[in-house]
XYZ file of C-alpha atoms in Angstrom:
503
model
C -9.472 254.465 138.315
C -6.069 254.721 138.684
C -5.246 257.464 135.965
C -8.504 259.139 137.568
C -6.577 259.458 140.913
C -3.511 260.760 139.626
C -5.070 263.753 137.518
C -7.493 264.403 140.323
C -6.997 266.023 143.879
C -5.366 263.129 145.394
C -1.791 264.134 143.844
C -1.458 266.710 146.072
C -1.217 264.123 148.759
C 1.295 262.018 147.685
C 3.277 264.486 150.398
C 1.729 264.001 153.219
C 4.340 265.253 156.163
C 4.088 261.660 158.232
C 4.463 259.966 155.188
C 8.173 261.481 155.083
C 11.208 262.409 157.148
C 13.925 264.944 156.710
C 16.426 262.518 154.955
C 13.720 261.250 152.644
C 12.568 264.967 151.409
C 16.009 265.610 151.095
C 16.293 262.710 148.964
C 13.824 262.931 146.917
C 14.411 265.917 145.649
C 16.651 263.935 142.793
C 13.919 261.339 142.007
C 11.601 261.590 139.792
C 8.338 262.894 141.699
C 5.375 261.011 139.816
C 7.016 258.063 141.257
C 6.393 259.224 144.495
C 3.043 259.894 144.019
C 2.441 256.386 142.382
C 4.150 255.481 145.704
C 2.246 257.219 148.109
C -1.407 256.910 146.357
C -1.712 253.125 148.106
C -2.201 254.446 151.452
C -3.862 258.077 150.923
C -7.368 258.281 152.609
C -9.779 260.385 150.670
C -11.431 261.302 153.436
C -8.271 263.435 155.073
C -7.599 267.160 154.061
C -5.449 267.446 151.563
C -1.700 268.921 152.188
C -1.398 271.316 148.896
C 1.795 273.045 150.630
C 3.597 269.654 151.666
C 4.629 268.537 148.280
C 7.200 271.820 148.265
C 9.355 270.695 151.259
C 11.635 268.967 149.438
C 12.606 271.994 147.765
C 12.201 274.550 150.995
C 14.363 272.259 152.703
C 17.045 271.803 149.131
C 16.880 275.340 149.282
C 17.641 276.348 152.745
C 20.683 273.724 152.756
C 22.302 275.004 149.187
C 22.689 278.719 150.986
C 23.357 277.648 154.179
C 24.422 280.124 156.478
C 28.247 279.853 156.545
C 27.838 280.693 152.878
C 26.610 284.323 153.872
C 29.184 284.644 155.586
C 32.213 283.734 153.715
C 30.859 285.356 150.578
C 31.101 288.692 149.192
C 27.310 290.184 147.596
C 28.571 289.348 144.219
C 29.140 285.475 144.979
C 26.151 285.603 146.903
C 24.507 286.732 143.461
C 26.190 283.774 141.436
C 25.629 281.199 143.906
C 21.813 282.628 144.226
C 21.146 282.188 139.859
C 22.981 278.932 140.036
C 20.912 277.791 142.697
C 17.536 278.885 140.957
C 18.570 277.844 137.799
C 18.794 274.179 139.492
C 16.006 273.770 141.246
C 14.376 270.746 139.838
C 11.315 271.906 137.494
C 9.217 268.653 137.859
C 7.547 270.486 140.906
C 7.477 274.046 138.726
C 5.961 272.672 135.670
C 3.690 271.106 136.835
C 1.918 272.348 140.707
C 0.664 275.949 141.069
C 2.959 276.827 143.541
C 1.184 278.083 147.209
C 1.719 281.367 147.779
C 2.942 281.029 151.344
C 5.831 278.573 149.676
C 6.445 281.060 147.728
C 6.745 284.025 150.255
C 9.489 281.730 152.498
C 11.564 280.918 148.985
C 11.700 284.139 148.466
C 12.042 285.163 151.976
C 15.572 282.178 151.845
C 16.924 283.773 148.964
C 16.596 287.424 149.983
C 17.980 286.582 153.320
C 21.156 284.990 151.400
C 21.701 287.909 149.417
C 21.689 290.448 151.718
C 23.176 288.435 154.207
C 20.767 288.157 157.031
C 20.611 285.529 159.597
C 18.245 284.471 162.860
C 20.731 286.456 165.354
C 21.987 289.135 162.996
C 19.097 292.040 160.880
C 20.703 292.933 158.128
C 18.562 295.658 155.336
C 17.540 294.415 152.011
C 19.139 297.113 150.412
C 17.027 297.449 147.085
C 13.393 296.549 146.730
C 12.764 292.615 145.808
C 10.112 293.635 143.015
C 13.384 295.561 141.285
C 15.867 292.812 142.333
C 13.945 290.600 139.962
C 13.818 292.615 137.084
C 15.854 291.731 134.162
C 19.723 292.790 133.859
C 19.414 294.705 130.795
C 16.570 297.104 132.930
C 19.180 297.547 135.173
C 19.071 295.148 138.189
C 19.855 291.880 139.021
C 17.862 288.960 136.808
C 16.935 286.800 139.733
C 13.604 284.783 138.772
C 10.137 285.709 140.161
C 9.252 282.344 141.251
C 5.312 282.898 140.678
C 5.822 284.211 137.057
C 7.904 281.524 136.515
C 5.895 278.736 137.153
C 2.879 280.076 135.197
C 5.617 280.384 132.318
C 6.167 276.926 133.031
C 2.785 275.622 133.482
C 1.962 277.712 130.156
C 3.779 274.537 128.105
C 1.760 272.114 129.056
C -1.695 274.506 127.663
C 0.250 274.635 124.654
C 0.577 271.234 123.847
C -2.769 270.552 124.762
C -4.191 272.389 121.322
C -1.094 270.871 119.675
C -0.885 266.662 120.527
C -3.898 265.668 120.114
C -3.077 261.899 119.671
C -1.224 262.041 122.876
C -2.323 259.538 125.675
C -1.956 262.166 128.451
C -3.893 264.902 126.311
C -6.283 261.925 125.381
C -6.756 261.535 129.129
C -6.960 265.034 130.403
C -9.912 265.589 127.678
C -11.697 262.059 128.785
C -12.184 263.334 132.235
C -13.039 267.818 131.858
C -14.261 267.905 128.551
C -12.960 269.283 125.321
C -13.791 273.351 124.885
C -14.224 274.313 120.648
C -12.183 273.435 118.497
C -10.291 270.979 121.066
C -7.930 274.150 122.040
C -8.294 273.440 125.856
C -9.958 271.829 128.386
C -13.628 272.925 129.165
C -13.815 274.583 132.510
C -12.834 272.649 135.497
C -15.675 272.965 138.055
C -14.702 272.555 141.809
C -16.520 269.021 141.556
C -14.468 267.455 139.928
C -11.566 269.489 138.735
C -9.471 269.997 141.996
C -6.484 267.796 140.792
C -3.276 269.026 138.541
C -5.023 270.139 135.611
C -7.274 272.498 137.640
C -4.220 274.708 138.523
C -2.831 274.519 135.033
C -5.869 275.533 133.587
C -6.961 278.191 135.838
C -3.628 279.857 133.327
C -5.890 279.817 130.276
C -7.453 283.003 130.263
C -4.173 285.091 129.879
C -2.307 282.733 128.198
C -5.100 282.453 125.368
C -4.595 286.461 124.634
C -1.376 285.658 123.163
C -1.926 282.821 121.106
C -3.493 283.891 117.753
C -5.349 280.683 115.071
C -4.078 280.080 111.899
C -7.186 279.139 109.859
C -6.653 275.747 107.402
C -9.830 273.901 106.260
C -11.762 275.916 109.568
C -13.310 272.841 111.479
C -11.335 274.088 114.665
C -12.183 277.508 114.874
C -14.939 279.626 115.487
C -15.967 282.365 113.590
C -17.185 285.311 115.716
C -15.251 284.218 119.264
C -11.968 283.101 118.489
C -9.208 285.438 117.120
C -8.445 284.064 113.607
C -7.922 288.278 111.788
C -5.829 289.761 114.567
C -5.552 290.769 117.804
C -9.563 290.608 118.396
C -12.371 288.461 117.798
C -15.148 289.195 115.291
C -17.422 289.682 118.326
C -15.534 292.522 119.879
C -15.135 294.052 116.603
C -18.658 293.958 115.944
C -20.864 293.226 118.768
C -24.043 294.794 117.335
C -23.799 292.059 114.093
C -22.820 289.489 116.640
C -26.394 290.064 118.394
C -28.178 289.536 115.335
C -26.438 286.561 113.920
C -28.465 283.041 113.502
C -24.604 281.115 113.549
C -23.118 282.589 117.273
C -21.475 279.668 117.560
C -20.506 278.594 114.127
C -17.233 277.401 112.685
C -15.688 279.133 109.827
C -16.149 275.938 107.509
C -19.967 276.038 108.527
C -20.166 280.033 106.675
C -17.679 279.401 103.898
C -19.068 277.980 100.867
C -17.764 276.588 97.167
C -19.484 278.532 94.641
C -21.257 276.285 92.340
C -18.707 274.638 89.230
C -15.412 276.746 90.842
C -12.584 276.514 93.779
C -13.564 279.897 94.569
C -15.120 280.272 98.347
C -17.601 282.907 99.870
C -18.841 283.522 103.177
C -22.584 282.085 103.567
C -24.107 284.262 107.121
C -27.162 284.411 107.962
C -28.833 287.396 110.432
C -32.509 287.168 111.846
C -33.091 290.584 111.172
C -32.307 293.486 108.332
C -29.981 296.022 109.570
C -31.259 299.124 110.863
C -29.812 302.471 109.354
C -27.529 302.974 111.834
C -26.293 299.566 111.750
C -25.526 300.032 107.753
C -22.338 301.336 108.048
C -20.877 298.757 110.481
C -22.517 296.039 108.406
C -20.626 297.207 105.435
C -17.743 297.477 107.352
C -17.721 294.184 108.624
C -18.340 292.416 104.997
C -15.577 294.332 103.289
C -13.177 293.467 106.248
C -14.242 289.466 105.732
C -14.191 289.679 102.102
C -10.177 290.766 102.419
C -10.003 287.569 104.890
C -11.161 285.147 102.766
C -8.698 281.602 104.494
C -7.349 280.240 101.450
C -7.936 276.746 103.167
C -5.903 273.874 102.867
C -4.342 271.733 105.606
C -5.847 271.244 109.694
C -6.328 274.701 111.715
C -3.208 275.094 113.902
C -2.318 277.606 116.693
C 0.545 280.842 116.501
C 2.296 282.139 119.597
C 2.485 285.493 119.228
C 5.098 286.526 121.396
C 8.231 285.585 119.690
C 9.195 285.142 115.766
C 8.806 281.674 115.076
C 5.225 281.336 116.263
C 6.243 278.140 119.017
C 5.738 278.968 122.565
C 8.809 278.876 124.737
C 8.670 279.939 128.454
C 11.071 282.351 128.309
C 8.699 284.872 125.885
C 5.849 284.228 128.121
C 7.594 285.635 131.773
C 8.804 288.007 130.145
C 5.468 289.393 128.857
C 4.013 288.428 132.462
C 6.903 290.165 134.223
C 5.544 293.490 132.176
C 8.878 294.788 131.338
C 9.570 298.576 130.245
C 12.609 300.110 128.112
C 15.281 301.465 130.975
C 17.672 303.972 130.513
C 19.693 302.393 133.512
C 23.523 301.808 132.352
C 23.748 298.048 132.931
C 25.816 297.784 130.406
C 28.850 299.921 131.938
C 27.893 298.114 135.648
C 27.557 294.388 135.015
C 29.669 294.163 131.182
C 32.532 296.119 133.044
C 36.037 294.258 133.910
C 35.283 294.535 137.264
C 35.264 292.311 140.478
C 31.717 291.043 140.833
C 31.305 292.380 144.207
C 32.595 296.043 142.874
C 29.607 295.876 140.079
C 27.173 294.947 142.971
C 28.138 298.287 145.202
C 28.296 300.082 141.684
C 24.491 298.886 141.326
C 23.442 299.494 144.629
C 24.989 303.164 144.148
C 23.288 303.852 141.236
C 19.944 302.911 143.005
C 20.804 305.635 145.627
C 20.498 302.586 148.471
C 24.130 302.356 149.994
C 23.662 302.772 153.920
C 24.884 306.294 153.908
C 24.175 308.015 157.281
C 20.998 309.502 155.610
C 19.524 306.215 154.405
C 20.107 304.660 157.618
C 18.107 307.796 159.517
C 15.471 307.371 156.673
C 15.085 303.578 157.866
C 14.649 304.908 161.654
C 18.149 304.989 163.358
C 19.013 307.456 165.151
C 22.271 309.134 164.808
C 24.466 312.471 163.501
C 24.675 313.179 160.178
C 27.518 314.282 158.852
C 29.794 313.222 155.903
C 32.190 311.341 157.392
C 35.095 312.673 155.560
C 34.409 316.696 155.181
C 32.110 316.724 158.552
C 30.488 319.215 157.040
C 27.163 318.216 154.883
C 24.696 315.256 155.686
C 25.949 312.200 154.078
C 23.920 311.502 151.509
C 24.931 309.175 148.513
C 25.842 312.130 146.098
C 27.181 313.903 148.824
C 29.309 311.050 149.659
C 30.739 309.939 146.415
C 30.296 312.854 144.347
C 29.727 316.333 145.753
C 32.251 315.328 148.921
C 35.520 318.067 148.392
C 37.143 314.756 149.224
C 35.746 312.884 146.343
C 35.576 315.810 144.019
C 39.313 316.260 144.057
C 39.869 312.437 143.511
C 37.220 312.788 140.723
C 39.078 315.861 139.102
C 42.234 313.612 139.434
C 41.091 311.156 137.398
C 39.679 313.214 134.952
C 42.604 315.099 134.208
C 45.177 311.867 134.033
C 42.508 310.915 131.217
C 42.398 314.050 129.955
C 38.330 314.148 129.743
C 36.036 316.892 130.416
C 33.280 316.799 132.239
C 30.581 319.060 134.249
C 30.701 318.288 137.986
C 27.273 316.809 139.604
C 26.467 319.741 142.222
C 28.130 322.638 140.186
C 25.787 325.123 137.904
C 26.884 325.145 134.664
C 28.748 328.558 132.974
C 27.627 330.435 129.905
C 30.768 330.393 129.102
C 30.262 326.723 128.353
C 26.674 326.905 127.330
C 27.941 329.432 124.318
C 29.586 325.707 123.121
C 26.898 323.730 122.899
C 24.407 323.362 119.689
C 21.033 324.335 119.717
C 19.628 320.638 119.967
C 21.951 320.392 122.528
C 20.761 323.330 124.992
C 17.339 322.173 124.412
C 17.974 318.976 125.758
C 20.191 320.001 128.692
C 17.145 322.415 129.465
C 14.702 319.525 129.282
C 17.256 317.612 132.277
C 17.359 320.482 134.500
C 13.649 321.508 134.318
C 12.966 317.368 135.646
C 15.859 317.772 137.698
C 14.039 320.800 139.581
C 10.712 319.641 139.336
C 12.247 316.076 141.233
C 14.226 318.286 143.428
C 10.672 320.492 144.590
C 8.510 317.439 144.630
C 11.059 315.507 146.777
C 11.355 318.863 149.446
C 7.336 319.285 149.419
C 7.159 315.561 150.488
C 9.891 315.660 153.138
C 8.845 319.307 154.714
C 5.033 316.956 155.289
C 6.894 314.620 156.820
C 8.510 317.079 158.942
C 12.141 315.951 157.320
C 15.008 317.835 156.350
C 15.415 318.722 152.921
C 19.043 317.125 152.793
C 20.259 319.170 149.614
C 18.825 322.957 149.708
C 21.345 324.170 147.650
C 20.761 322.351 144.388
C 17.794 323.724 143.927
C 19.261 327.487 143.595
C 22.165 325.826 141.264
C 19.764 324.363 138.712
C 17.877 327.794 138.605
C 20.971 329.396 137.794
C 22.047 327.039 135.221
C 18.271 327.589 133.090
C 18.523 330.941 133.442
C 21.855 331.401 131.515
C 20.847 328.700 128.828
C 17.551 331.537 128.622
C 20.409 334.208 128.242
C 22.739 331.956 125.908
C 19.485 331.210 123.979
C 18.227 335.112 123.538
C 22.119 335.477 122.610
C 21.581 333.595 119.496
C 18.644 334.788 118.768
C 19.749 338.350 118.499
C 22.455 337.775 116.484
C 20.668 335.916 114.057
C 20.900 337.712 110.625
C 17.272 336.469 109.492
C 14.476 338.316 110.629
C 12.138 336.103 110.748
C 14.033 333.522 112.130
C 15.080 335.289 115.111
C 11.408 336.061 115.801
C 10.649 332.263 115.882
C 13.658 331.593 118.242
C 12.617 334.559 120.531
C 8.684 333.083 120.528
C 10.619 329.394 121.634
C 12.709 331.514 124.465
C 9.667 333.317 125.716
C 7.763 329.445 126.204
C 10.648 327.792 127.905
C-alpha cells in the first residue's frame, strides 16, 4: 500500500503549501526530497486536489534568493552570465529527474533568470536584448549555453526509461512493472491510463514515444524483441518497411526466436514465416525484396537481447546526447570562437556578442522597440544610428578602424565601401565566385529587408548600400569577361563567357 502511494498521484502532494513555510522550503531544498514525501504522505487526504505546481517552490524560492536583486546591480552582463550557469548548474536535480516540470514553473524560472541577466527589476524595465530561444542555444552556435529547463528535464527523465529496459532485477523497476504492466519484450512500461497512472511514472513515461526513436535493439537469442514492430535492422521497423507483407502475415506479433529455426542436424538458422495468403503479382517484387533483405540479417544469436543508444558512440545513454538532439541544433557559421575563446574581459565578449546579433540599443533599435526619439549617430550627426553605422561605417569609427589596421599592417575591405576592380583583378577565380555569391545574398537581404520596412511604413535606414553592392557585381561581371577574353583557349573562353552571361 505504501509503495502504491508513493508511485501513484499522491507524491505530488507531499507539497502541499500549508504543509510548509518559507524557512522550511528554503530548507529543504538541501534534503533529500523522497523523505519529504515519506513525511508528508501521513496526513495527505485523497480526497483534496492535488498541488502538481507546489512541489517546485523550494526551488522558485532557491532561485529567486541566489540572484537576488543587489546582484543585478553590482554585476556587469558577463558576471551576470557566470553567476546565471553556476546557478543552473546547481540546482538540485532530485526535483528535475524525476517530476515533469509545470509549465507555468517553468515560464517564472525562466522569467527569474532572464530578468537577472538583463538586469531588470519590479521598479526599473530593462530590454532583453537577444531573443531567449537564441540565449539558450549552445556556445559553439554562437550564443550563450544557458539550459532550456523543459529540454532538460525530459533529458533527465530520459535515464530513468533507460534503465527500465536495462535493470530488470531492480526492486524499483520490479515495482514500477507490478503496478502498469510490462509492454514486449519488458522495454517499458505498458501505457499508463488516467485510472491509475497519474503518479511519477505517468510523467516519465508520457517521454517514451520520442525517446524510443533513438534507441535501436541489439538482437541475442530474440525472446525480447519483436519481429515486424521493433527496430532490430536500422532506423525502421519491418512494418514500415513493408506494410503490405505486414498485412498478410499470420505472426504480427511474433518474436524473432518464434520465426527463426535450427535446420535439422546443423547450427545453421533460417527464418520460418508464415502469410495467409500467396502474394499477388504486384506484391512479388516487395516480397522478394523483403526475404533477400532478412536473409542478409540473419542474428547470429548468442547471449540476452539488449538495447543501443544511438545518439552517441558508445551505445549508453547519457543526458547530455539526448538535449542536445531535443534542442534540434544546426551547424552555425557564427564566430564564437573569436568572441567567447578571446583574452577578453567577460563583459567585453558579452557586448561583442550582443553586437554581432545586431541588438545593442542603438538609437534605431530603440525606435524599432517603440520610443520615440531623433535619430542620428551620435558622433557624426549625420546618418541614423544603426549598429553598422555606429561601429563600422561611422567616419569616426572608420578612421579608428583604419588606425588599427595599419599599426598591424593588415588589409582589409571596409564594410560600406564597393569594392575596386582594381582589387577584383587580384583575386582567383574561385575566389570572385564566392565574393559574387556574398553580395548577390547581401542584396537580396538588403531588398527583402526595404520591401518589409516600406509595408510597414518604415524608413529604409541604409539606402545607399544597396547601389554599392550593385556596383561591386557589376565590376566582378567586367573583371570576369576580362579573363575571359584574354584567355588563349578557344573553347575555354566560350565556357567562361556562357558562366558570365548566367551570373
Amino acid at each position: 500500500m505504501l509503495l502504491s502511494r508513493i508511485f501513484g498521484r499522491t507524491l505530488f502532494a507531499a507539497a502541499k503549501s500549508e504543509t510548509s513555510n518559507a524557512t522550511a522550503a528554503a530548507a529543504s531544498v538541501a534534503r533529500n526530497p523522497l523523505q519529504e514525501f515519506f513525511e508528508a504522505d501521513r496526513n495527505i487526504d485523497d480526497d483534496k486536489p492535488v498541488v502538481y505546481a507546489s512541489v517546485w517552490n523550494p526551488i522558485l524560492e532557491w532561485m529567486e534568493k541566489k540572484l537576488s536583486g543587489w546582484k543585478r546591480l553590482y554585476l556587469s552582463k558577463g558576471g551576470r552570465l557566470t553567476l546565471l550557469k553556476s546557478t543552473l548548474s546547481s540546482v538540485p536535480t532530485y526535483y528535475l529527474s524525476l517530476f515533469v516540470i509545470p509549465v507555468a514553473v517553468v515560464d517564472r524560472l525562466e522569467r527569474i533568470q532572464r530578468n537577472f541577466l538583463w538586469g531588470s527589476l519590479e521598479e526599473c524595465f530593462k530590454y532583453p536584448l537577444v531573443a531567449w530561444e537564441k540565449v539558450c542555444l549552445p556556445i559553439d552556435m554562437g550564443d550563450l549555453g544557458i539550459r532550456k529547463l523543459v529540454h532538460f528535464n525530459k533529458a533527465l527523465l530520459g535515464k530513468w526509461l533507460w534503465r527500465f529496459g536495462q535493470e530488470g532485477s531492480h526492486l524499483w523497476r520490479r515495482v514500477i512493472a507490478t503496478k502498469y504492466g510490462e509492454g514486449q519484450g519488458g522495454w517499458t512500461t505498458k501505457i499508463c491510463s488516467r485510472a491509475h497512472g497519474c503518479g511519477l511514472w505517468r510523467g516519465i513515461h508520457d517521454g517514451w514515444e520520442n525517446f524510443s526513436k533513438h534507441v535501436a535493439l541489439v538482437v541475442g537469442d530474440g525472446t525480447r524483441i519483436l519481429f515486424w514492430h521493433d527496430k532490430w535492422v536500422g532506423d525502421n521497423s519491418l512494418k514500415r518497411l513493408y506494410p503490405q507483407l505486414y498485412v498478410c502475415s499470420n505472426d504480427k506479433e511474433a518474436c524473432i526466436s518464434d520465426v527463426l529455426c535450427f535446420l535439422e542436424g546443423g547450427n545453421d538458422r533460417i527464418w520460418n514465416l508464415r502469410f495467409h495468403r500467396d502474394f499477388h503479382e504486384r506484391e512479388l517484387e516487395a516480397a522478394f525484396s523483403f526475404l533477400e533483405f532478412i536473409h542478409s540479417r540473419i542474428p547470429r544469436g548468442g547471449g540476452s537481447d539488449t538495447s543501443q543508444w544511438c545518439l552517441n558512440g558508445n551505445g549508453k545513454f547519457d543526458t547530455w546526447s539526448y538535449y542536445h538532439n531535443m534542442r534540434g541544433e544546426v551547424a552555425s557559421n557564427f564566430p564564437w570562437k573569436g568572441v567567447w575563446k578571446a583574452k577578453i574581459p567577460k563583459r567585453v565578449a558579452f557586448f561583442v556578442w550582443t553586437a554581432v546579433h545586431g541588438q545593442i540599443l542603438t538609437l534605431n533599435n530603440l525606435k524599432l522597440r517603440g520610443c520615440i526619439l531623433v535619430n542620428r549617430c551620435c558622433m557624426c550627426h549625420q546618418n541614423e544610428e544603426t549598429v553598422d553605422q555606429l561601429l563600422l561605417h561611422c567616419p569616426v569609427a572608420h578612421s579608428l578602424w583604419v588606425y588599427m589596421f595599419q599599426i598591424f599592417e593588415t588589409q582589409w575591405v571596409m564594410p560600406g565601401r564597393s569594392w575596386k576592380a582594381s582589387e577584383l583583378r587580384l583575386k582567383s577565380w574561385d575566389d570572385l565566385n564566392k565574393l559574387w555569391y556574398v553580395l548577390l545574398k547581401e542584396k537580396n537581404m538588403l531588398m527583402t529587408q526595404r520591401q518589409m520596412l516600406h509595408s510597414q511604413n518604415l524608413r529604409f535606414p541604409n539606402p545607399e548600400r544597396i547601389p554599392k553592392v550593385r556596383k561591386s557585381m557589376c565590376r566582378i561581371k567586367q573583371v570576369l569577361t576580362e579573363r575571359a577574353i584574354e584567355e588563349p583557349d578557344a573553347r575555354r573562353s566560350a565556357e567562361m563567357k556562357r558562366m558570365i552571361n548566367a551570373l
